[in-house]
mmCIF file of C-alpha atoms in Angstrom:
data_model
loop_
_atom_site.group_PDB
_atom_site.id
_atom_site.type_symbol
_atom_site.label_atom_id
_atom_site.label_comp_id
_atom_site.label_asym_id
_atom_site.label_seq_id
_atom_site.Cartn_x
_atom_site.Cartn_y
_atom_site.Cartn_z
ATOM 1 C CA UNK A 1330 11.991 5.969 -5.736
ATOM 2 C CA UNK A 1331 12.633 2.655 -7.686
ATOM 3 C CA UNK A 1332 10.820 2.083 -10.435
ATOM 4 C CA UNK A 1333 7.551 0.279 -10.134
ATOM 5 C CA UNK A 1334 8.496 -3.270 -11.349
ATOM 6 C CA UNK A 1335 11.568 -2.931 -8.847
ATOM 7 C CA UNK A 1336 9.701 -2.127 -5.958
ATOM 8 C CA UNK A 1337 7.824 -3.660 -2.731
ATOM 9 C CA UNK A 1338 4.917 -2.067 -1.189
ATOM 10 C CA UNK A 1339 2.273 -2.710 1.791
ATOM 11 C CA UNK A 1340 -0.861 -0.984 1.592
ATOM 12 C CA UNK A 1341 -3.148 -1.563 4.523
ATOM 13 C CA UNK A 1342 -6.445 -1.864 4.088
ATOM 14 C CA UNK A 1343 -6.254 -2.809 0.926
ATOM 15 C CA UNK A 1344 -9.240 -5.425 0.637
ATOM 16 C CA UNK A 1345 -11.627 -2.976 -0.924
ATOM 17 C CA UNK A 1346 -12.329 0.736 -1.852
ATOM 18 C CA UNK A 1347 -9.566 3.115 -2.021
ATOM 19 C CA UNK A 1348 -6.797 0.554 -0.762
ATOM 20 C CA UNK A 1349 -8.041 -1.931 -3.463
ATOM 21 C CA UNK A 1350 -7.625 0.528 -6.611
ATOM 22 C CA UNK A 1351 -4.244 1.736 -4.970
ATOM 23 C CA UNK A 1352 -2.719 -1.485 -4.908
ATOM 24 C CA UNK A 1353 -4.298 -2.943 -7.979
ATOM 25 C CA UNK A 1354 -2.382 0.376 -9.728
ATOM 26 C CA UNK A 1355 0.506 -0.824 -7.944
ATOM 27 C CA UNK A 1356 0.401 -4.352 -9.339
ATOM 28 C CA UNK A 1357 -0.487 -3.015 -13.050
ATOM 29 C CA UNK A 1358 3.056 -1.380 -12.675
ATOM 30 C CA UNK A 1359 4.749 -4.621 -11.799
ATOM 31 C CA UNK A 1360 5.073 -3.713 -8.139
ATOM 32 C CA UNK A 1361 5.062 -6.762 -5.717
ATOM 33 C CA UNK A 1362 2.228 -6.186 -3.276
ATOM 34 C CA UNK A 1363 1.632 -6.946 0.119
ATOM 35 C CA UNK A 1364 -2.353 -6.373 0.891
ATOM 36 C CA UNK A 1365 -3.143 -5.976 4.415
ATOM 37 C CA UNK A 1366 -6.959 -6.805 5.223
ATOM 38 C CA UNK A 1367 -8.409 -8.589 8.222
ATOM 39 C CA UNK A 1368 -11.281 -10.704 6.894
ATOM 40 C CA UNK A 1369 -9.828 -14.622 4.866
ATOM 41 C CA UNK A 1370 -12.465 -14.181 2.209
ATOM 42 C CA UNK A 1371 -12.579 -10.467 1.145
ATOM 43 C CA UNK A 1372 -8.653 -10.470 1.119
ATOM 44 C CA UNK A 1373 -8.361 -13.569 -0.658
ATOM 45 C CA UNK A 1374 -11.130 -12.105 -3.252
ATOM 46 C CA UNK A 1375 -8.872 -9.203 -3.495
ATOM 47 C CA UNK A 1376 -5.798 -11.022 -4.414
ATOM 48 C CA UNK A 1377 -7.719 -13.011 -7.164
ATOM 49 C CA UNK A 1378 -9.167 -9.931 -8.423
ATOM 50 C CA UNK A 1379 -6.002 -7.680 -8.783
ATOM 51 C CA UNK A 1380 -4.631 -10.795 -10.226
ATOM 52 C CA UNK A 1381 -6.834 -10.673 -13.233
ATOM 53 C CA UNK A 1382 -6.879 -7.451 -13.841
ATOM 54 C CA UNK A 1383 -3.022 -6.940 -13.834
ATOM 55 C CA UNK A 1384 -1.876 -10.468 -14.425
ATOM 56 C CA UNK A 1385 0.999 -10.364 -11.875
ATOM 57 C CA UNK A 1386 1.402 -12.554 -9.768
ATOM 58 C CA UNK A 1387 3.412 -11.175 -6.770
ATOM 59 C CA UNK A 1388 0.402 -9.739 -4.912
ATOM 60 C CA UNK A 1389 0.582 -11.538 -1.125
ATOM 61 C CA UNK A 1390 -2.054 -11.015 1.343
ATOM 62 C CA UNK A 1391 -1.182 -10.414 5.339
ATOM 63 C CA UNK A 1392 -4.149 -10.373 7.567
ATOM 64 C CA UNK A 1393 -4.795 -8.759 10.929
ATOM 65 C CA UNK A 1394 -7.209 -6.767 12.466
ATOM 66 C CA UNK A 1395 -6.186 -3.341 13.607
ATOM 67 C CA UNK A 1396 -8.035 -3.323 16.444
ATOM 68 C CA UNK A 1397 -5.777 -5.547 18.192
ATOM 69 C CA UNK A 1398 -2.291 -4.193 18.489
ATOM 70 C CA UNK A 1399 -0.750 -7.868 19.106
ATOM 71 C CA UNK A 1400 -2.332 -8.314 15.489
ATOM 72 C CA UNK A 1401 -0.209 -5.093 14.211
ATOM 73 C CA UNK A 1402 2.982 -6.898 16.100
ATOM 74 C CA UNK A 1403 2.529 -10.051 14.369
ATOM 75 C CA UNK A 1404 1.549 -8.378 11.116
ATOM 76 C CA UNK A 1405 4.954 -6.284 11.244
ATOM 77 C CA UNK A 1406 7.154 -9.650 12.259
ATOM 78 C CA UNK A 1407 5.373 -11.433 9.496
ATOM 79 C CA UNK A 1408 5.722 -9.039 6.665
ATOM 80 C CA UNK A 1409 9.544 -8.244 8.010
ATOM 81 C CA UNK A 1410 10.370 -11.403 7.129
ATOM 82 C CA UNK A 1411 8.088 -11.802 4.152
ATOM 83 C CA UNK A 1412 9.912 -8.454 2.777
ATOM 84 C CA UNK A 1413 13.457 -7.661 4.284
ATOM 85 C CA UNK A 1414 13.656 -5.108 1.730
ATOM 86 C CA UNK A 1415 10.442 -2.929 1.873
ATOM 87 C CA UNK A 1416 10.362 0.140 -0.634
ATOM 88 C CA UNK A 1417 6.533 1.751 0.503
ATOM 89 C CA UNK A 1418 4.473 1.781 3.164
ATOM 90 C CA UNK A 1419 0.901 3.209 2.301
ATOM 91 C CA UNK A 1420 -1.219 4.010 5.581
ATOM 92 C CA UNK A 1421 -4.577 3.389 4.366
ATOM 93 C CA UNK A 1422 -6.417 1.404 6.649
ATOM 94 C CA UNK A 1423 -9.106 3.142 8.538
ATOM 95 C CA UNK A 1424 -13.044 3.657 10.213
ATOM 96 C CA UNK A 1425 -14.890 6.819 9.615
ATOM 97 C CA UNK A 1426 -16.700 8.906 12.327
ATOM 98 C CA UNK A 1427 -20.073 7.242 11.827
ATOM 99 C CA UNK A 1428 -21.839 3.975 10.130
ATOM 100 C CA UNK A 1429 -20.854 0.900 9.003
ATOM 101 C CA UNK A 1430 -19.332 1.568 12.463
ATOM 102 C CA UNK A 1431 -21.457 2.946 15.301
ATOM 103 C CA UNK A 1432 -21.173 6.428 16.341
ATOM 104 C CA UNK A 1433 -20.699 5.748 19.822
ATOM 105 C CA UNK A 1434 -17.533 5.484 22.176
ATOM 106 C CA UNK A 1435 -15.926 2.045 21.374
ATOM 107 C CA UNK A 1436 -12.611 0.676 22.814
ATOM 108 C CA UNK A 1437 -10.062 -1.753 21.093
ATOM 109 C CA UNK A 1438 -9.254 -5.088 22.525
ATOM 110 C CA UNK A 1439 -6.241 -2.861 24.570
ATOM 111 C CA UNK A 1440 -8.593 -0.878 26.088
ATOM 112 C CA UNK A 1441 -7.762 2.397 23.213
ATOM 113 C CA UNK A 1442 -10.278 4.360 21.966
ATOM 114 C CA UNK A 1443 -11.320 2.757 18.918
ATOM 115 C CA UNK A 1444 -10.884 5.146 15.849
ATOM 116 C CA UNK A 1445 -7.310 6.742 17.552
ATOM 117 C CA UNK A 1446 -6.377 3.107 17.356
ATOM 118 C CA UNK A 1447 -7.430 1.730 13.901
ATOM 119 C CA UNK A 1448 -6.589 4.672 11.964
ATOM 120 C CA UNK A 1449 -3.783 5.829 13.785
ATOM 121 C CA UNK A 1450 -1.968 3.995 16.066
ATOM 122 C CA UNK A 1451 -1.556 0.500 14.322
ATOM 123 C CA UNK A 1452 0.038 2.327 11.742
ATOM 124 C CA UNK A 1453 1.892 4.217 13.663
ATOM 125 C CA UNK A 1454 3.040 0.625 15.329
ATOM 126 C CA UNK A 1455 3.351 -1.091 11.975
ATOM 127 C CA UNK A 1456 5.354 1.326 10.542
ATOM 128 C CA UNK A 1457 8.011 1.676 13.715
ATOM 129 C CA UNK A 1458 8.579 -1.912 13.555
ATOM 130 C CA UNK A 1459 9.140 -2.244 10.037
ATOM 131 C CA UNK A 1460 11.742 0.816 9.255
ATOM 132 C CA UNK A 1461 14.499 -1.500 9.638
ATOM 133 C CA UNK A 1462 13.192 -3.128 6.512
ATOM 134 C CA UNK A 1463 12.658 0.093 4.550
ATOM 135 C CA UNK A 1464 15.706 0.900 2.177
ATOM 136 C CA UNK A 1465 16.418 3.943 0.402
ATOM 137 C CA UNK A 1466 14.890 5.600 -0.817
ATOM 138 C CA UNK A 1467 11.573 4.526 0.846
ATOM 139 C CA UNK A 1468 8.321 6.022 1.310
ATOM 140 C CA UNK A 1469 5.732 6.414 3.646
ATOM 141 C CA UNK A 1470 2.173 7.440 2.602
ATOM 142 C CA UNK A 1471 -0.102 8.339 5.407
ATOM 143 C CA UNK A 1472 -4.192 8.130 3.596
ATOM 144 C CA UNK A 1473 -5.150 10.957 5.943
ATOM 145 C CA UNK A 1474 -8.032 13.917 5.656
ATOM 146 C CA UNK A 1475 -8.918 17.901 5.306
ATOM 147 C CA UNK A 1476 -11.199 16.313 8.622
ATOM 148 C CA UNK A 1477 -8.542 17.128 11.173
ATOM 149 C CA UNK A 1478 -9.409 18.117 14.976
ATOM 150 C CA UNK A 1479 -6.462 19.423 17.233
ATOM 151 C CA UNK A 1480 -5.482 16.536 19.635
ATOM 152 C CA UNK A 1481 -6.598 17.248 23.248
ATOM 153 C CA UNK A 1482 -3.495 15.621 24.936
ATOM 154 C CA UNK A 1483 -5.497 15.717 28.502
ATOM 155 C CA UNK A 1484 -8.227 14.068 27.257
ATOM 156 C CA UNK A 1485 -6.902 12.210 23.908
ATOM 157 C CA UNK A 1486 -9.175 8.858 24.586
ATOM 158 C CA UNK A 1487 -11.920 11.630 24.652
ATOM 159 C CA UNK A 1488 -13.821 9.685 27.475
ATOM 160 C CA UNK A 1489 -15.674 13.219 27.944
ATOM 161 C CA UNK A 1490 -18.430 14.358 25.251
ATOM 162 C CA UNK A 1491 -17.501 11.836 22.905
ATOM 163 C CA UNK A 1492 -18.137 12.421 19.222
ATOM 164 C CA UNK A 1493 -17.914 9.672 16.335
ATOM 165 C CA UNK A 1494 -16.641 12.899 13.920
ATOM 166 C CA UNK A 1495 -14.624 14.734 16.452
ATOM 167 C CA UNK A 1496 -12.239 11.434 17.674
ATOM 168 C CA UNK A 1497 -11.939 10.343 13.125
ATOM 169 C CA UNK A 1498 -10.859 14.061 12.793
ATOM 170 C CA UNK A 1499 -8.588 13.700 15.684
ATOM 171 C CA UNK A 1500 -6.990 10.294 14.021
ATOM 172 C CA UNK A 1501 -6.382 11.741 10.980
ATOM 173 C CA UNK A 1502 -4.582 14.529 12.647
ATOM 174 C CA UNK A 1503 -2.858 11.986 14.398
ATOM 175 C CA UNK A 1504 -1.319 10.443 10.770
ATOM 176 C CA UNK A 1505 -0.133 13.965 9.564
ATOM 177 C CA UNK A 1506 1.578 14.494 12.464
ATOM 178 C CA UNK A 1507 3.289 11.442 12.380
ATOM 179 C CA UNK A 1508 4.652 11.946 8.975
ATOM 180 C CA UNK A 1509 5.939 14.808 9.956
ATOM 181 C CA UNK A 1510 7.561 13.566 12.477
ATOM 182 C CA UNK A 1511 9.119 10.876 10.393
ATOM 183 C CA UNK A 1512 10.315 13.465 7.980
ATOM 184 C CA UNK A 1513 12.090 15.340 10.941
ATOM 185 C CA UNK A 1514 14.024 12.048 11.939
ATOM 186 C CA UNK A 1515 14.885 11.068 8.502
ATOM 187 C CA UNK A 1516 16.961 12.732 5.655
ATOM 188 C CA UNK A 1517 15.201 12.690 2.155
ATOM 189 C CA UNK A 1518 17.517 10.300 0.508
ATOM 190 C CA UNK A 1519 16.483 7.572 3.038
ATOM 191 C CA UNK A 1520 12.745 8.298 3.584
ATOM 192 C CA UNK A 1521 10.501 10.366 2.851
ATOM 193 C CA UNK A 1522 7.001 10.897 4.362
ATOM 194 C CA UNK A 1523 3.859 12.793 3.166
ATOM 195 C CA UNK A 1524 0.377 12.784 4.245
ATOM 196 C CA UNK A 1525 -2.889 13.380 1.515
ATOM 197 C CA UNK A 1526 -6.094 13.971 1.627
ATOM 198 C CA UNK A 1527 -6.979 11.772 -1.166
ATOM 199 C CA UNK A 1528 -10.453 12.878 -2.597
ATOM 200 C CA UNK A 1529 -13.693 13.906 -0.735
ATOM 201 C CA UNK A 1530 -16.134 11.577 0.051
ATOM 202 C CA UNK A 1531 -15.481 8.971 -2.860
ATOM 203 C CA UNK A 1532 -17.891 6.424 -3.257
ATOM 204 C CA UNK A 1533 -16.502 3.691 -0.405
ATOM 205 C CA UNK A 1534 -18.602 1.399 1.793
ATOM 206 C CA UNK A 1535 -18.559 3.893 5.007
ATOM 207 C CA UNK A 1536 -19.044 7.030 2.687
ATOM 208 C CA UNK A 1537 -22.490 5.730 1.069
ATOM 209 C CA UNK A 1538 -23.595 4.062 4.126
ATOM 210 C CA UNK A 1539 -23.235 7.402 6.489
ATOM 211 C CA UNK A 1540 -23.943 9.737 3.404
ATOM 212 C CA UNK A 1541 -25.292 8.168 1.187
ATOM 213 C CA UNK A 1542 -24.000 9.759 -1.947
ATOM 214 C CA UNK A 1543 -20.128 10.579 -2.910
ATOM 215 C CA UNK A 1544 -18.941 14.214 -3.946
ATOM 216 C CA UNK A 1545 -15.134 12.984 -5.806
ATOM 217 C CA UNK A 1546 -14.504 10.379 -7.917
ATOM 218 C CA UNK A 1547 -12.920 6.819 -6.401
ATOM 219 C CA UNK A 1548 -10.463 7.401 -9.203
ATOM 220 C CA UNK A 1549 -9.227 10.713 -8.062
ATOM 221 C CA UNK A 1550 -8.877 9.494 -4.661
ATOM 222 C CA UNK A 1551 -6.253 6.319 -6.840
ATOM 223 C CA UNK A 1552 -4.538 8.985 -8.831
ATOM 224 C CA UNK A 1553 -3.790 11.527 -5.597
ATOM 225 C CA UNK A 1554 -2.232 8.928 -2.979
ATOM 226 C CA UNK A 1555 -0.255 6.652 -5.942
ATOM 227 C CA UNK A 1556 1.461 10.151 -7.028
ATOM 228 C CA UNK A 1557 2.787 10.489 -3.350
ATOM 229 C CA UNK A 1558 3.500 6.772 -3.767
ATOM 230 C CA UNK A 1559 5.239 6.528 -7.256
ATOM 231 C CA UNK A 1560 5.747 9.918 -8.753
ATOM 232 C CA UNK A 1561 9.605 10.219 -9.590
ATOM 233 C CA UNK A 1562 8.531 14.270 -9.310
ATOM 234 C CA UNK A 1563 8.381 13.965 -5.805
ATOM 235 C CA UNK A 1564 11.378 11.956 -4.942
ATOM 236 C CA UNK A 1565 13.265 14.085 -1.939
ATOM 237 C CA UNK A 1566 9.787 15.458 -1.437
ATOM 238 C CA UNK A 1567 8.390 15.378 2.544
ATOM 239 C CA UNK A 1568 6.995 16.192 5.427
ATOM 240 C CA UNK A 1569 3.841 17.717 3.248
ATOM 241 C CA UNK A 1570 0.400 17.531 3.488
ATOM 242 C CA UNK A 1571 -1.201 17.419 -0.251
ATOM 243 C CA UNK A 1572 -5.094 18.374 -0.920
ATOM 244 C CA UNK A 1573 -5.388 15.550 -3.987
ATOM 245 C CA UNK A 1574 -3.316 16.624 -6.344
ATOM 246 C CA UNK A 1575 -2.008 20.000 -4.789
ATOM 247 C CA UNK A 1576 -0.397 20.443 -1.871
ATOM 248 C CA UNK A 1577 -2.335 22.017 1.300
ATOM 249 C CA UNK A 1578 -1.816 23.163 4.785
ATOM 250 C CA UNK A 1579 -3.005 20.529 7.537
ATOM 251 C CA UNK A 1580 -4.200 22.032 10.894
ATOM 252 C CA UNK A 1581 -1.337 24.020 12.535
ATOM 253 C CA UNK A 1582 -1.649 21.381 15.290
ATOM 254 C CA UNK A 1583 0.515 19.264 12.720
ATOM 255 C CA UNK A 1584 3.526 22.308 12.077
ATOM 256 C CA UNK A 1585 3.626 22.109 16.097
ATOM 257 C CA UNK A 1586 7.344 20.530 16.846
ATOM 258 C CA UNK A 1587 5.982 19.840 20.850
ATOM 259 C CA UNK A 1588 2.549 19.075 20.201
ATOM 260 C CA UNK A 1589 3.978 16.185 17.839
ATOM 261 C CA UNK A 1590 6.479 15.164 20.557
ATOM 262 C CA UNK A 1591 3.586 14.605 22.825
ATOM 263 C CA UNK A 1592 2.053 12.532 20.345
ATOM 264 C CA UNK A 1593 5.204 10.398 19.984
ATOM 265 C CA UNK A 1594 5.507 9.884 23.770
ATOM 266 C CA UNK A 1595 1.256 9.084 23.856
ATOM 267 C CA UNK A 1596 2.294 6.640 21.096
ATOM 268 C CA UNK A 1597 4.847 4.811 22.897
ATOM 269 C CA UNK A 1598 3.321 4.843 25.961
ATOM 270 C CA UNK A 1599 0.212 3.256 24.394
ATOM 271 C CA UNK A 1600 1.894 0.330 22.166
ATOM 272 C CA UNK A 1601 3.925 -0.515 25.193
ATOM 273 C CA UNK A 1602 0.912 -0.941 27.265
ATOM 274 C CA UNK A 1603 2.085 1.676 30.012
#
């Protein structure tokens, strides 16, 4: 990895919480920053606030909302252009399995069940369209879990016994599997992809409103996903799964070279609209 001041980086939902502190970190190391957030106000807040805090000034915002995927198209055309030469990618954007959102079933504006979409498969989307702009040595940083649920492949939309917990767990599978997916298609010295569970329950919006009370530290959850980021340590480093600071084992689900083909094909099938 570049150093900091040399590099470009997206972080998706970066408007507030764990996104926020990641790419204000990001921006205190001279980074140019792309925020990704889907509400004007809140992102343009953001910008203003990393702004003072780090006093750069190359800290862009790109807005769409996940739940569309001909957002996450646009979004990836825009921010191709807007960066030809893209050094990170951090996967952050996301819903939990209960409140602010509503525990029930919902579907995305495509008809895709709506936590596999926002925390999975726009990423997955955004970050297929934009490799061509990665260069090497790039990374991709997927803001997963320890919540993971093996994907039931004849039933992944879970229109059956639907559970708020169950289909988050299931998306966050979803990410580790992709990253190790990417790692498989990629040698180290071009990309490198790693998935984290960044903290438990820090003290974000959907944590407090479904819990109530946090167990880790916001800051821990900063310091764990910015090493996978930035940390020259872990240049060449991929295809792990890292519990904070150390690395972990995700569910075997993840290690499974056909079960993650399957998710590749879902994935296709799905942004294409098949």
């Amino acid at each position: 990895m570049r150093p900091p001041e040399e590099i470009t980086a997206l972080v998706t939902g970066a408007t507030d919480g764990l996104g926020l502190g990641v790419a204000t970190e990001l921006a205190r190391r001279g980074a140019r920053v792309l925020i990704h957030g889907r509400n004007p106000e809140r992102a343009a807040d953001a910008v203003a606030r990393i702004e003072a805090e780090t006093q750069n000034d190359r800290v862009e915002i790109h807005l769409a909302d996940f739940a569309s995927l001909v957002e996450v198209r646009d979004l990836a055309e825009t921010i191709g252009e807007a960066a030809p030469e893209l050094d990170l990618i951090v996967n952050n954007a996301g819903i939990g399995g209960g409140l602010p959102e509503s525990r029930e079933r919902q579907e995305s504006l495509d008809g895709i069940e709506l936590r596999f979409q926002v925390n999975y498969l726009a990423g997955f989307i955004l970050t297929e369209r934009l490799l061509g702009a990665l260069r090497a040595p790039a990374r991709v940083v997927q803001v997963s879990s320890l919540g993971q649920a093996p994907i039931d492949f004849d039933d992944p939309m879970l229109t059956r016994a639907y559970d708020g917990a169950r289909a988050y767990a299931q998306s966050k599978l979803a990410q580790i599997m992709y990253a190790n997916d990417l790692a498989e298609r990629f040698e180290p010295a071009e990309l490198t992809a790693n998935s984290l569970h960044p903290a438990t329950f820090m003290p974000t919006k959907m944590v407090l409103e479904e819990r109530g009370a946090a167990v880790d530290t916001l800051e821990l959850g900063i310091k764990s996903t910015l090493r996978l980021a930035i940390d020259p340590a872990l240049d060449g480093v991929t295809g792990r799964f890292f519990d904070r600071l150390e690395e972990g084992e995700p569910h075997p689900q993840a290690l499974d070279p056909a079960a993650r083909a399957r998710l590749r094909e879902l994935s296709l099938e799905l942004s294409e609209g098949r």
